[in-house]
Amino acid sequence: MNNNNQGIYLKKEVLERIIRAFFSRDFKERVRLIPFDMRPKGTEILYRCCIYKERAILKDLVITGLGFAIENDCEMFDLSKYAERSLERGKPEENPLTVVEAACKGCVPSRIYVTNLCQGCVANLCRKACKFGAIAIIGGKSVIDGSKCKNCKMCIEACPYGAIVKMAVPCEDSCPVGAIKKNVKGTAQIDYKICIYCGKCIISCPFGAIHEKSQIIDVLKNIVSCKKVIALIAPSIVGQFPGNVYQLKSAIIKTGFSDVYEVAQGADTTAINEAKEFKKRMKSAGSIMTTSCCASYNQFIKKHLPEIRTFVSDTKTPLYYIAGKVKAEHKDALTVFICPCIAKKNEVQENINVDYVINYRELEALFNAKDIKVQDCKEEKFDIESSRQGRGFCITGGVVAAVSKVLETKDLAKPYIINGLNKEAIRQLKRIVKDQKCAEGNLIEVMSCEGGCIGGNATVCIPKVS
């Protein structure tokens, strides 16, 4: 996913200011002043209509940073009231996404249309390519009837002048399941009943209007209360920050966490259990098995393709295994999963052994707010070293590689990888259900993000994989 988005940097700055305010003597007042500190009087406004709208949007970003939904915003509350409520909150809100309506541009409806580049050619290739009779020649130019157009794009491919284009709504266009649409006001609205929390809309929105509600205050208030708070770091965290994973452990402990465990330990358990399950399924005349580690893919199965459930591995995710281990060893501890994507927040809601979730950008904001440089920290080893295969779960092909390595019969698995859960991948999965088999392989890995978890919507960067 594209993380080089100015809106991302804006969110990060807001988070840093919230964290600094938390550790100040007057949290509520410092939070109230964030929009004014970021856009003081006389500031040149490049993208919004005026400084007042800029401040209004920044206020909404602070509200999401404190962990609240904009849809439930009471305009009479100032930010100090939200800061107070974040300290009083017992548990985070359920749906992790929210839309900042003030920031939403209200893009024109998605459509295919003919531009002024149309030459009114005799060939009429666009009209002939359309199977729905949506194109007519009027005044010597091609015209598309929107009521008949099915957005098949055949006319776009047929036009020799490139005169036909698709006007896309980025958030809608990026969503593989159609969970985000315009409401009656013309702004984006998420249907949580069908949303799979892939996070593609967050990255694709050019105006930074879609946000993840943060749990950073929930985590920090438990840390300062001197509770034992243990960080569980996802395998994809390697390469996100300068320095190595052992310096990263030291840096996280510097922020106030009691200890750090690698979720890659759980990945080793997942690989072993999944290999056993795969072998058993193949012995009982099973044709395929898909891996189940991606939380977004699991949401997709639950909400959109339950028919494929019979082929999905019953093995638990790496987080499930490591969180259970940590809770067994530290019964009085709180656990915080540090991860690259929003989808894991839904998985955690069903896991009693994980208390909170923060993402890599929130961790980066915490490091910056406390002036911690990972590369300057000493190395601190883990009590149990994770395997290379466990740490490789985060890369496309990493899961099937780990499972294949564990299998005693080396040619039993024929891995096939679906790299990114997009509309084409969904069609492919539906064909697999229909055919009850997959011609390309029998062990299928499905990752919602291209490249794997290292391409998650909440990553700091996408590291190069050698």
CSV table of C-alpha atoms in Angstrom, one decimal:
chain,number,residue,atom,x,y,z
A,1,MET,CA,0.0,0.0,0.0
A,2,ASN,CA,1.1,3.6,-0.6
A,3,ASN,CA,2.3,5.1,2.6
A,4,ASN,CA,3.8,8.2,1.0
A,5,ASN,CA,0.6,10.2,1.6
A,6,GLN,CA,0.6,13.7,3.2
A,7,GLY,CA,-2.5,12.8,5.1
A,8,ILE,CA,-0.5,10.1,6.9
A,9,TYR,CA,2.0,12.6,8.1
A,10,LEU,CA,-0.8,14.8,9.4
A,11,LYS,CA,-2.2,11.9,11.4
A,12,LYS,CA,1.2,11.1,12.8
A,13,GLU,CA,1.8,14.7,14.0
A,14,VAL,CA,-1.6,14.7,15.7
A,15,LEU,CA,-0.8,11.5,17.5
A,16,GLU,CA,2.6,12.8,18.6
A,17,ARG,CA,1.0,15.9,20.1
A,18,ILE,CA,-1.6,13.8,21.9
A,19,ILE,CA,1.1,11.6,23.4
A,20,ARG,CA,3.2,14.6,24.5
A,21,ALA,CA,0.0,16.2,26.0
A,22,PHE,CA,-0.6,12.9,27.9
A,23,PHE,CA,2.8,13.1,29.6
A,24,SER,CA,2.4,16.9,30.3
A,25,ARG,CA,1.0,18.5,33.5
A,26,ASP,CA,-2.3,19.5,31.8
A,27,PHE,CA,-3.4,16.8,29.4
A,28,LYS,CA,-6.9,18.2,28.7
A,29,GLU,CA,-5.8,21.8,28.0
A,30,ARG,CA,-2.9,20.7,25.8
A,31,VAL,CA,-5.2,18.5,23.8
A,32,ARG,CA,-7.7,21.3,23.4
A,33,LEU,CA,-5.0,23.6,21.9
A,34,ILE,CA,-3.7,21.1,19.3
A,35,PRO,CA,-5.6,22.5,16.3
A,36,PHE,CA,-4.5,26.0,17.2
A,37,ASP,CA,-0.9,25.0,17.8
A,38,MET,CA,-0.8,23.2,14.5
A,39,ARG,CA,-2.5,26.0,12.6
A,40,PRO,CA,-1.9,29.3,14.4
A,41,LYS,CA,-3.3,32.6,13.2
A,42,GLY,CA,-1.7,33.7,9.9
A,43,THR,CA,-0.8,30.2,8.7
A,44,GLU,CA,-0.9,29.7,5.0
A,45,ILE,CA,-3.5,27.1,4.1
A,46,LEU,CA,-2.6,25.2,0.9
A,47,TYR,CA,-5.4,22.7,0.6
A,48,ARG,CA,-8.5,23.7,2.5
A,49,CYS,CA,-10.8,26.7,1.9
A,50,CYS,CA,-9.7,28.5,5.1
A,51,ILE,CA,-7.9,28.1,8.4
A,52,TYR,CA,-11.2,27.5,10.3
A,53,LYS,CA,-12.0,24.4,8.2
A,54,GLU,CA,-8.4,23.2,8.6
A,55,ARG,CA,-8.8,23.5,12.4
A,56,ALA,CA,-12.1,21.8,12.3
A,57,ILE,CA,-10.6,18.8,10.5
A,58,LEU,CA,-7.6,18.8,12.9
A,59,LYS,CA,-10.1,18.7,15.8
A,60,ASP,CA,-11.7,15.6,14.2
A,61,LEU,CA,-8.3,14.0,13.8
A,62,VAL,CA,-7.6,14.6,17.5
A,63,ILE,CA,-11.0,13.0,18.4
A,64,THR,CA,-10.0,9.8,16.4
A,65,GLY,CA,-6.6,9.9,18.0
A,66,LEU,CA,-8.2,9.8,21.4
A,67,GLY,CA,-10.2,6.8,20.2
A,68,PHE,CA,-13.7,8.1,19.4
A,69,ALA,CA,-15.9,7.9,16.3
A,70,ILE,CA,-16.5,11.2,14.4
A,71,GLU,CA,-20.0,9.9,13.6
A,72,ASN,CA,-20.9,10.2,17.3
A,73,ASP,CA,-19.3,13.6,17.8
A,74,CYS,CA,-21.1,16.1,19.9
A,75,GLU,CA,-20.2,19.4,18.5
A,76,MET,CA,-20.8,21.1,21.8
A,77,PHE,CA,-17.9,19.2,23.3
A,78,ASP,CA,-14.4,20.8,23.0
A,79,LEU,CA,-11.3,18.6,22.9
A,80,SER,CA,-10.7,18.9,26.6
A,81,LYS,CA,-13.9,17.0,27.2
A,82,TYR,CA,-12.9,14.2,24.8
A,83,ALA,CA,-9.5,14.0,26.5
A,84,GLU,CA,-11.3,13.6,29.9
A,85,ARG,CA,-13.6,10.9,28.4
A,86,SER,CA,-10.6,9.0,27.0
A,87,LEU,CA,-9.1,8.8,30.5
A,88,GLU,CA,-12.4,7.5,31.9
A,89,ARG,CA,-13.1,5.0,29.2
A,90,GLY,CA,-13.2,1.4,30.3
A,91,LYS,CA,-12.6,-0.3,26.9
A,92,PRO,CA,-12.1,0.8,23.3
A,93,GLU,CA,-15.1,1.3,21.0
A,94,GLU,CA,-15.9,-1.6,18.7
A,95,ASN,CA,-15.8,-0.6,15.1
A,96,PRO,CA,-12.2,0.6,14.5
A,97,LEU,CA,-12.9,2.8,11.5
A,98,THR,CA,-14.5,6.3,11.3
A,99,VAL,CA,-15.0,8.9,8.6
A,100,VAL,CA,-14.0,12.5,9.0
A,101,GLU,CA,-16.9,14.1,7.2
A,102,ALA,CA,-15.4,17.6,7.1
A,103,ALA,CA,-12.3,16.2,5.3
A,104,CYS,CA,-14.3,14.1,2.8
A,105,LYS,CA,-14.2,15.9,-0.6
A,106,GLY,CA,-17.5,14.5,-1.7
A,107,CYS,CA,-16.1,13.2,-4.9
A,108,VAL,CA,-18.3,13.1,-8.0
A,109,PRO,CA,-20.0,9.7,-8.5
A,110,SER,CA,-17.9,7.0,-10.1
A,111,ARG,CA,-18.6,6.8,-13.9
A,112,ILE,CA,-17.2,6.2,-17.3
A,113,TYR,CA,-17.4,9.2,-19.7
A,114,VAL,CA,-16.2,10.5,-23.0
A,115,THR,CA,-13.8,13.4,-22.9
A,116,ASN,CA,-13.2,16.2,-25.4
A,117,LEU,CA,-10.5,14.1,-27.0
A,118,CYS,CA,-13.2,12.1,-28.9
A,119,GLN,CA,-12.6,12.6,-32.6
A,120,GLY,CA,-15.9,11.3,-33.8
A,121,CYS,CA,-14.1,8.6,-35.8
A,122,VAL,CA,-15.9,6.5,-38.5
A,123,ALA,CA,-14.8,3.3,-36.9
A,124,ASN,CA,-17.1,3.6,-33.9
A,125,LEU,CA,-15.0,1.0,-32.1
A,126,CYS,CA,-16.3,2.2,-28.7
A,127,ARG,CA,-20.0,1.7,-29.6
A,128,LYS,CA,-19.3,-1.7,-31.1
A,129,ALA,CA,-17.4,-2.8,-28.0
A,130,CYS,CA,-20.2,-2.0,-25.7
A,131,LYS,CA,-22.4,-5.0,-25.1
A,132,PHE,CA,-25.1,-3.1,-23.3
A,133,GLY,CA,-26.0,-0.4,-25.9
A,134,ALA,CA,-24.9,2.4,-23.6
A,135,ILE,CA,-23.0,4.3,-26.3
A,136,ALA,CA,-24.7,6.5,-28.9
A,137,ILE,CA,-23.3,8.9,-31.5
A,138,ILE,CA,-24.7,12.4,-30.9
A,139,GLY,CA,-23.5,15.4,-32.9
A,140,GLY,CA,-20.7,13.4,-34.3
A,141,LYS,CA,-19.4,12.4,-30.8
A,142,SER,CA,-19.7,9.4,-28.6
A,143,VAL,CA,-22.0,9.8,-25.6
A,144,ILE,CA,-22.5,7.3,-22.8
A,145,ASP,CA,-25.9,6.6,-21.2
A,146,GLY,CA,-25.1,6.2,-17.5
A,147,SER,CA,-28.3,4.3,-16.9
A,148,LYS,CA,-27.2,1.5,-19.2
A,149,CYS,CA,-23.4,1.6,-18.6
A,150,LYS,CA,-22.1,-1.4,-16.6
A,151,ASN,CA,-18.6,0.0,-16.0
A,152,CYS,CA,-17.1,-2.9,-18.0
A,153,LYS,CA,-14.4,-0.6,-19.5
A,154,MET,CA,-14.6,-2.3,-22.9
A,155,CYS,CA,-15.1,1.1,-24.5
A,156,ILE,CA,-12.0,2.5,-22.8
A,157,GLU,CA,-9.9,-0.4,-24.2
A,158,ALA,CA,-11.4,0.0,-27.7
A,159,CYS,CA,-11.0,3.8,-28.1
A,160,PRO,CA,-7.9,4.4,-30.3
A,161,TYR,CA,-7.5,8.0,-29.0
A,162,GLY,CA,-7.8,7.2,-25.3
A,163,ALA,CA,-10.7,9.6,-25.2
A,164,ILE,CA,-12.9,7.5,-22.8
A,165,VAL,CA,-11.9,7.5,-19.1
A,166,LYS,CA,-13.2,6.3,-15.8
A,167,MET,CA,-13.8,8.9,-13.1
A,168,ALA,CA,-13.1,6.8,-10.0
A,169,VAL,CA,-13.9,7.5,-6.3
A,170,PRO,CA,-10.6,6.3,-4.7
A,171,CYS,CA,-12.1,4.9,-1.5
A,172,GLU,CA,-14.9,3.2,-3.3
A,173,ASP,CA,-12.7,2.0,-6.1
A,174,SER,CA,-10.1,0.5,-3.7
A,175,CYS,CA,-12.7,-1.4,-1.6
A,176,PRO,CA,-12.9,-5.0,-2.8
A,177,VAL,CA,-16.3,-5.7,-1.2
A,178,GLY,CA,-18.2,-2.4,-1.8
A,179,ALA,CA,-18.4,-1.6,1.9
A,180,ILE,CA,-17.9,2.2,1.4
A,181,LYS,CA,-20.4,4.3,-0.5
A,182,LYS,CA,-21.7,7.9,-0.6
A,183,ASN,CA,-24.5,8.8,1.8
A,184,VAL,CA,-27.3,11.3,1.0
A,185,LYS,CA,-24.9,14.1,1.9
A,186,GLY,CA,-22.4,12.9,-0.8
A,187,THR,CA,-19.8,11.9,1.7
A,188,ALA,CA,-18.3,8.5,2.4
A,189,GLN,CA,-20.1,6.1,4.7
A,190,ILE,CA,-18.9,2.6,5.8
A,191,ASP,CA,-21.2,-0.3,6.0
A,192,TYR,CA,-19.6,-2.2,8.9
A,193,LYS,CA,-21.8,-5.3,8.2
A,194,ILE,CA,-19.8,-6.1,5.1
A,195,CYS,CA,-16.5,-4.3,5.8
A,196,ILE,CA,-13.5,-6.6,6.0
A,197,TYR,CA,-11.2,-4.0,7.5
A,198,CYS,CA,-8.6,-4.4,4.8
A,199,GLY,CA,-7.7,-0.7,5.3
A,200,LYS,CA,-7.4,0.0,1.6
A,201,CYS,CA,-9.8,3.0,1.9
A,202,ILE,CA,-7.6,4.6,4.5
A,203,ILE,CA,-4.6,4.7,2.2
A,204,SER,CA,-6.4,5.4,-1.0
A,205,CYS,CA,-8.3,8.5,0.2
A,206,PRO,CA,-6.4,11.5,-1.1
A,207,PHE,CA,-8.0,13.8,1.5
A,208,GLY,CA,-7.2,11.6,4.6
A,209,ALA,CA,-10.9,11.4,5.5
A,210,ILE,CA,-10.9,7.8,6.7
A,211,HIS,CA,-9.3,7.0,10.0
A,212,GLU,CA,-8.6,4.3,12.5
A,213,LYS,CA,-9.6,5.0,16.0
A,214,SER,CA,-6.5,4.8,18.2
A,215,GLN,CA,-6.1,2.9,21.5
A,216,ILE,CA,-2.9,4.7,22.4
A,217,ILE,CA,-4.4,6.5,25.4
A,218,ASP,CA,-5.9,3.3,26.7
A,219,VAL,CA,-2.4,1.7,26.6
A,220,LEU,CA,-0.6,4.7,28.1
A,221,LYS,CA,-2.9,5.2,31.0
A,222,ASN,CA,-2.3,1.5,32.0
A,223,ILE,CA,1.4,2.0,31.7
A,224,VAL,CA,1.5,5.1,33.9
A,225,SER,CA,-0.7,3.2,36.5
A,226,CYS,CA,2.3,0.9,37.0
A,227,LYS,CA,0.5,-2.1,35.6
A,228,LYS,CA,2.4,-4.9,33.9
A,229,VAL,CA,1.9,-4.2,30.2
A,230,ILE,CA,3.5,-6.6,27.7
A,231,ALA,CA,4.0,-5.8,24.0
A,232,LEU,CA,3.4,-8.5,21.4
A,233,ILE,CA,5.2,-7.5,18.2
A,234,ALA,CA,4.1,-8.8,14.9
A,235,PRO,CA,6.7,-10.4,12.6
A,236,SER,CA,6.3,-7.5,10.0
A,237,ILE,CA,7.8,-5.0,12.5
A,238,VAL,CA,11.3,-6.0,11.4
A,239,GLY,CA,12.5,-3.3,8.9
A,240,GLN,CA,9.9,-0.8,10.0
A,241,PHE,CA,12.4,1.2,12.1
A,242,PRO,CA,16.1,1.9,12.0
A,243,GLY,CA,18.0,-0.7,14.0
A,244,ASN,CA,17.4,-4.4,14.5
A,245,VAL,CA,14.7,-6.3,16.3
A,246,TYR,CA,16.7,-6.5,19.5
A,247,GLN,CA,17.2,-2.7,19.6
A,248,LEU,CA,13.5,-2.4,18.9
A,249,LYS,CA,12.7,-4.5,22.0
A,250,SER,CA,14.8,-2.2,24.1
A,251,ALA,CA,13.2,0.9,22.6
A,252,ILE,CA,9.7,-0.5,23.4
A,253,ILE,CA,10.6,-1.2,27.0
A,254,LYS,CA,11.9,2.4,27.2
A,255,THR,CA,8.5,3.7,26.5
A,256,GLY,CA,7.2,1.9,29.6
A,257,PHE,CA,6.3,-1.6,28.5
A,258,SER,CA,7.3,-4.3,31.0
A,259,ASP,CA,8.4,-6.8,28.4
A,260,VAL,CA,8.2,-7.7,24.7
A,261,TYR,CA,7.4,-11.0,23.0
A,262,GLU,CA,7.7,-11.8,19.3
A,263,VAL,CA,4.4,-13.1,17.8
A,264,ALA,CA,6.8,-15.0,15.4
A,265,GLN,CA,7.0,-17.5,18.3
A,266,GLY,CA,3.3,-18.2,17.8
A,267,ALA,CA,3.9,-18.4,14.0
A,268,ASP,CA,6.2,-21.4,14.6
A,269,THR,CA,3.3,-23.1,16.5
A,270,THR,CA,0.9,-22.2,13.7
A,271,ALA,CA,3.2,-23.7,11.1
A,272,ILE,CA,3.5,-27.0,13.0
A,273,ASN,CA,-0.2,-27.3,13.6
A,274,GLU,CA,-1.2,-26.2,10.1
A,275,ALA,CA,1.2,-28.8,8.6
A,276,LYS,CA,-0.4,-31.6,10.7
A,277,GLU,CA,-3.9,-30.4,9.6
A,278,PHE,CA,-2.9,-30.2,5.9
A,279,LYS,CA,-1.5,-33.7,6.0
A,280,LYS,CA,-4.6,-35.0,7.6
A,281,ARG,CA,-6.9,-33.3,5.1
A,282,MET,CA,-4.9,-34.6,2.1
A,283,LYS,CA,-5.0,-38.1,3.5
A,284,SER,CA,-8.8,-37.9,3.8
A,285,ALA,CA,-9.1,-37.1,0.1
A,286,GLY,CA,-9.1,-33.3,0.6
A,287,SER,CA,-8.3,-31.3,-2.5
A,288,ILE,CA,-7.2,-27.9,-1.1
A,289,MET,CA,-6.6,-26.0,2.2
A,290,THR,CA,-6.3,-22.3,2.5
A,291,THR,CA,-4.3,-20.6,5.3
A,292,SER,CA,-6.1,-18.6,7.9
A,293,CYS,CA,-3.6,-16.1,9.4
A,294,CYS,CA,-4.9,-12.9,7.6
A,295,ALA,CA,-7.6,-11.3,9.8
A,296,SER,CA,-9.0,-9.4,6.8
A,297,TYR,CA,-9.3,-12.7,4.8
A,298,ASN,CA,-11.1,-14.3,7.7
A,299,GLN,CA,-13.6,-11.3,7.8
A,300,PHE,CA,-14.1,-11.8,4.1
A,301,ILE,CA,-14.9,-15.5,4.6
A,302,LYS,CA,-17.3,-14.7,7.4
A,303,LYS,CA,-19.2,-11.9,5.6
A,304,HIS,CA,-18.9,-12.7,1.9
A,305,LEU,CA,-17.9,-16.3,1.1
A,306,PRO,CA,-18.9,-18.7,3.9
A,307,GLU,CA,-19.1,-21.5,1.3
A,308,ILE,CA,-15.3,-21.6,1.3
A,309,ARG,CA,-15.1,-22.3,5.0
A,310,THR,CA,-14.8,-26.0,4.5
A,311,PHE,CA,-11.5,-25.5,2.8
A,312,VAL,CA,-10.1,-23.0,5.4
A,313,SER,CA,-7.6,-24.2,7.9
A,314,ASP,CA,-8.9,-24.5,11.5
A,315,THR,CA,-5.5,-23.7,12.9
A,316,LYS,CA,-5.3,-20.6,15.0
A,317,THR,CA,-3.2,-17.5,14.2
A,318,PRO,CA,0.3,-16.8,15.6
A,319,LEU,CA,-1.2,-14.1,17.8
A,320,TYR,CA,-3.6,-16.6,19.3
A,321,TYR,CA,-0.8,-18.9,20.4
A,322,ILE,CA,1.6,-16.3,21.7
A,323,ALA,CA,-1.1,-14.3,23.6
A,324,GLY,CA,-2.2,-17.5,25.3
A,325,LYS,CA,1.3,-18.3,26.3
A,326,VAL,CA,2.0,-14.8,27.7
A,327,LYS,CA,-1.3,-14.7,29.7
A,328,ALA,CA,-0.5,-18.2,31.2
A,329,GLU,CA,3.0,-17.0,32.3
A,330,HIS,CA,1.8,-13.5,33.4
A,331,LYS,CA,-1.7,-13.8,34.8
A,332,ASP,CA,-1.8,-10.2,36.0
A,333,ALA,CA,-0.5,-8.6,32.9
A,334,LEU,CA,-2.2,-6.6,30.1
A,335,THR,CA,-1.2,-7.5,26.6
A,336,VAL,CA,-0.9,-5.0,23.7
A,337,PHE,CA,-0.5,-6.3,20.1
A,338,ILE,CA,1.6,-4.0,17.9
A,339,CYS,CA,0.7,-4.7,14.3
A,340,PRO,CA,0.6,-3.4,10.7
A,341,CYS,CA,-3.1,-3.3,10.0
A,342,ILE,CA,-6.5,-2.4,11.2
A,343,ALA,CA,-8.0,-5.9,10.6
A,344,LYS,CA,-6.3,-7.3,13.7
A,345,LYS,CA,-8.5,-5.2,15.9
A,346,ASN,CA,-11.4,-7.3,14.9
A,347,GLU,CA,-9.5,-10.5,15.6
A,348,VAL,CA,-8.5,-9.2,19.0
A,349,GLN,CA,-12.2,-8.5,19.9
A,350,GLU,CA,-12.6,-12.3,19.8
A,351,ASN,CA,-9.5,-13.1,21.8
A,352,ILE,CA,-9.7,-12.7,25.6
A,353,ASN,CA,-5.9,-12.9,25.8
A,354,VAL,CA,-5.2,-9.6,24.0
A,355,ASP,CA,-6.3,-6.4,25.7
A,356,TYR,CA,-5.3,-3.6,23.3
A,357,VAL,CA,-3.9,-3.0,19.8
A,358,ILE,CA,-1.7,-0.3,18.5
A,359,ASN,CA,-0.2,0.0,15.0
A,360,TYR,CA,3.3,0.8,13.8
A,361,ARG,CA,2.5,4.5,13.1
A,362,GLU,CA,1.2,4.9,16.7
A,363,LEU,CA,4.4,3.2,17.9
A,364,GLU,CA,6.5,5.6,15.8
A,365,ALA,CA,4.5,8.5,17.2
A,366,LEU,CA,5.3,7.2,20.7
A,367,PHE,CA,9.0,6.9,20.0
A,368,ASN,CA,9.1,10.4,18.6
A,369,ALA,CA,7.1,11.9,21.4
A,370,LYS,CA,9.5,10.4,24.0
A,371,ASP,CA,12.6,11.2,21.8
A,372,ILE,CA,13.6,7.5,21.5
A,373,LYS,CA,15.8,6.5,18.6
A,374,VAL,CA,15.7,2.8,18.0
A,375,GLN,CA,19.1,2.7,16.4
A,376,ASP,CA,20.7,4.2,19.5
A,377,CYS,CA,19.2,1.7,21.9
A,378,LYS,CA,21.2,-1.3,23.2
A,379,GLU,CA,20.3,-4.8,22.0
A,380,GLU,CA,18.1,-6.9,24.3
A,381,LYS,CA,17.7,-10.5,23.4
A,382,PHE,CA,14.5,-12.5,23.6
A,383,ASP,CA,14.2,-15.4,26.1
A,384,ILE,CA,13.1,-17.6,23.2
A,385,GLU,CA,14.5,-16.9,19.7
A,386,SER,CA,11.9,-17.1,16.9
A,387,SER,CA,12.8,-19.1,13.8
A,388,ARG,CA,13.5,-17.5,10.4
A,389,GLN,CA,10.3,-19.2,9.1
A,390,GLY,CA,8.3,-17.7,11.9
A,391,ARG,CA,9.6,-14.2,11.2
A,392,GLY,CA,8.9,-14.8,7.5
A,393,PHE,CA,5.1,-15.2,8.0
A,394,CYS,CA,4.7,-11.5,7.2
A,395,ILE,CA,5.9,-11.8,3.6
A,396,THR,CA,3.8,-13.1,0.7
A,397,GLY,CA,4.6,-16.8,0.5
A,398,GLY,CA,6.0,-17.0,4.0
A,399,VAL,CA,3.1,-19.0,5.5
A,400,VAL,CA,3.1,-21.7,2.9
A,401,ALA,CA,6.9,-21.8,3.0
A,402,ALA,CA,6.9,-22.4,6.7
A,403,VAL,CA,4.2,-25.1,6.5
A,404,SER,CA,5.9,-26.8,3.6
A,405,LYS,CA,9.2,-26.9,5.5
A,406,VAL,CA,7.5,-28.7,8.5
A,407,LEU,CA,5.9,-31.3,6.3
A,408,GLU,CA,7.7,-34.6,6.3
A,409,THR,CA,6.6,-35.4,2.7
A,410,LYS,CA,8.2,-32.6,0.8
A,411,ASP,CA,6.2,-32.9,-2.4
A,412,LEU,CA,2.8,-33.2,-0.7
A,413,ALA,CA,2.2,-29.4,-0.7
A,414,LYS,CA,1.8,-27.6,-4.0
A,415,PRO,CA,1.7,-24.0,-2.8
A,416,TYR,CA,-0.4,-21.3,-4.5
A,417,ILE,CA,-0.4,-17.7,-3.5
A,418,ILE,CA,-3.1,-15.0,-3.8
A,419,ASN,CA,-1.2,-11.8,-3.3
A,420,GLY,CA,-3.7,-9.2,-2.4
A,421,LEU,CA,-7.4,-9.5,-1.8
A,422,ASN,CA,-8.8,-7.5,-4.7
A,423,LYS,CA,-11.9,-7.9,-6.9
A,424,GLU,CA,-10.0,-10.3,-9.3
A,425,ALA,CA,-8.8,-12.4,-6.3
A,426,ILE,CA,-12.4,-12.6,-5.0
A,427,ARG,CA,-13.6,-13.9,-8.4
A,428,GLN,CA,-10.8,-16.4,-8.3
A,429,LEU,CA,-11.8,-17.6,-4.8
A,430,LYS,CA,-15.4,-18.0,-5.9
A,431,ARG,CA,-14.3,-20.1,-8.9
A,432,ILE,CA,-12.4,-22.4,-6.4
A,433,VAL,CA,-15.6,-22.8,-4.4
A,434,LYS,CA,-17.6,-23.6,-7.5
A,435,ASP,CA,-15.0,-26.1,-8.9
A,436,GLN,CA,-14.3,-27.5,-5.4
A,437,LYS,CA,-10.6,-27.5,-6.4
A,438,CYS,CA,-7.7,-25.3,-7.5
A,439,ALA,CA,-5.8,-26.2,-10.6
A,440,GLU,CA,-2.8,-24.2,-9.5
A,441,GLY,CA,-2.1,-25.9,-6.2
A,442,ASN,CA,-3.5,-27.5,-3.0
A,443,LEU,CA,-2.1,-25.3,-0.2
A,444,ILE,CA,-3.4,-21.7,-0.8
A,445,GLU,CA,-2.1,-18.7,1.0
A,446,VAL,CA,-4.4,-15.6,0.9
A,447,MET,CA,-3.0,-12.2,2.0
A,448,SER,CA,-5.3,-9.2,1.9
A,449,CYS,CA,-2.3,-6.8,1.4
A,450,GLU,CA,0.0,-7.1,-1.6
A,451,GLY,CA,3.4,-8.3,-0.4
A,452,GLY,CA,1.9,-9.6,2.8
A,453,CYS,CA,1.7,-8.0,6.2
A,454,ILE,CA,4.7,-5.8,5.4
A,455,GLY,CA,2.3,-3.9,3.0
A,456,GLY,CA,-0.3,-3.3,5.7
A,457,ASN,CA,-2.3,0.0,5.9
A,458,ALA,CA,-0.6,1.0,9.1
A,459,THR,CA,3.0,0.4,8.3
A,460,VAL,CA,5.7,3.0,8.6
A,461,CYS,CA,7.4,1.8,5.4
A,462,ILE,CA,7.4,-1.1,3.1
A,463,PRO,CA,10.9,-2.8,3.5
A,464,LYS,CA,12.6,-4.4,0.5
A,465,VAL,CA,12.6,-8.2,0.7
A,466,SER,CA,15.7,-10.0,-0.5
